Amino acid sequence: MTHPQSPPGTQNPLLADWTGPFGLPPLPEIKPDHFRPAFDRALAAHRAEIDAIAADKAAPSFANTIEALEKSGRALDRVSNVFFVLAGADTSDAIEAVEREVSPLLARNSNAMYLNRALYARIADLYARCDTLGLDAEQSRLLDRYHTRFVRAGGALDQPAQDRLAAINERLASLGTQFGQNVLADEKAYALMLDDGDLAGLPDFARAAARAAAEERGEAGKYAITLARSSCESFLQFSSRRDLREKIFQTWIKRGENGGATDNRALLAEMVGLRAERAKLLGFATYADYRLDDQMAKTPQAARKLLDEVWGRARAKAAAERDALQKIIAQEGGNFALAPWDWRYYAEKLRKARYDLDEAEIKQYFQLDKMVEAAFETAHRLFGLSFTPVSAPLYHPDARAWEVKDKSGAHVGLFIGDYFARGSKHSGAWMTSLRDQEKLQGDIHPVILNVCNFSKPAAGEPALLSFDDARTLFHEFGHALHGLLSNVTYPLLAGTSVPSDFVELPSQLYEHWLEVPDILQKYARHAHTGEPMPKALLDRLLATRTYGQGFATVEYTACALVDLDIHALPDAAKLDVSKFEKDDLARIQMPAEIVMRHRLPHFQHLFSGGGYAAGYYSYMWSEVLDADAFEAFEETGNAFDPETAKRLRAFIYGAGNLRDPAKAYKAFRGRLPAVDALLKKRGLTESA
Ligand SMILES: [Zn+2]
């Protein structure tokens, strides 16, 4: 039998060696057609590797089983990393078609590994005698993680249960892909097209962004408000046209719930049912119990206890905020009750009145490029890192690359920032990687990306951020550092591969440094005059830190509670998603003027993939940690205290999953955190 060879000139760059700068794949040359054959080949290779490990005649050893697993699947990682970067940040109909095809194949491949009984038997054997294997601390942790993963994936179950699990996993993978694509389709399908006469209240930056968005949609000269969060939210904040605010708001919150082909409710109900069934097969009462068992929180009760502690205070604060906003409406002679599409508009007015702060004025001081520099300098002062722009073959002209070096000048990794919104990008902001750090097969350095959705300015104008956008930039950069500073041997333990209620600690902690006066004074500079932000304005900006936290905390915590509740259902028989959401919000006494930050039909954290299913509480769990962790710096009187930074790097940013999260935190802080720092940070101990 002969093996067909690619004809000359049609070499698939995904299958070739990557010899370009920093070992990057030749991204501009990669076409959607290249993925399917590359996936097929990589999947077959991984399957053969797994079968060989499982069938090894030699008795199980750490090297021939655990290390062999760590070395397997490399071709698949390469192809998948490239593919999912593009599927998130620069997708197309062709990429989406590949995504729908390969997501069940990837699930099947993962099943073939985790449900391989011979392989599980080898891991279980090693685990049972782990104390006699002469392993170091990292190797013991790795063996423990493999054992836990296999048990949680069903490796120990009998054949019929495993067959059912495999079918569930594949179906969930397809549904998750479809869910995300439906949300993107709804977002792409709509824009509120406006003329000059419809822009009352909008500051220049919002007009410029709307003009650029219209241009991208081929409607030059008009203005487009899109369903991207930055576009929509700034319109809601500034537009004095109540009719238009209502129109865009109603469309925005209906994403995934519009009937027709992109309606996500049936998919979602099926996913909830399959997850509940999966949990039962694995011996848990509900999906939430299953999910939290391997988190820092350990049980849904522990997560709920924290949320409950916050919820009552947040609602009280939001009620006071609502009354203050309603008063403005009355003062202006308005004869209507504050509605959800009014909240941001009047909150902006009140903020301006109370603190004499004008978001449009503030924005002039938050230039994207300066904020990127500010994030870099913070990393320099904490960890001695430096960042140099480099040219690299990337997938879109808006993406930029920097080489990261440490104090000694040694190469640490590559950082790619892709900051502007566009139609081909999924909404939200995230960190991802093209390559993760490890030392098992050579000294491998990471390639880390931050993808955001900031409004792109018109040509020749500087890109301006809101203070929230700047915070998002710091947040994602905190995740990036978690990937870049990773210092482990085994890839399974690298970087951000920690429980999701711990993974937001490095990112949320990093947000604190944006507010350090040193950093703001240096980098918050006026886009046109270059002047630093006047001290009085800076003080007023920082004074507003807890302003609006009632709204923000309610908007978030409602999502976390509904997430835990829907994943605590024992099954999804007759689950009517819209009714469930409505009833559950009534049960927790959701304020009528606030809508969940992510309603269920477009809640991608939970249903597009599922990384945060029964895990949305993680942000607040991590916030307890980050508020307490930043106090460790404040207690020294120096936001860049070298000793504290050293421990932070050793036990958090550089430590991947080397330790149980609670142990890692204790090693950094000397104790576990209490909720007080969080309540103080959000101003929930004060009245509005
Ligand atoms: Zn995050």
Short mmCIF file of C-alpha atoms in Angstrom, two decimals, residues 42 51 197 442 560 581 615 648:
data_model
loop_
_atom_site.label_atom_id
_atom_site.label_comp_id
_atom_site.label_asym_id
_atom_site.label_seq_id
_atom_site.Cartn_x
_atom_site.Cartn_y
_atom_site.Cartn_z
CA ALA A 42 -2.95 14.72 14.64
CA ASP A 51 -3.04 2.94 22.61
CA GLY A 197 -29.68 63.54 14.17
CA GLY A 442 13.38 21.04 26.35
CA ALA A 560 -23.67 33.35 39.70
CA GLU A 581 -34.69 32.21 34.63
CA GLY A 615 -18.48 28.03 38.12
CA LEU A 648 3.57 36.18 44.67
#
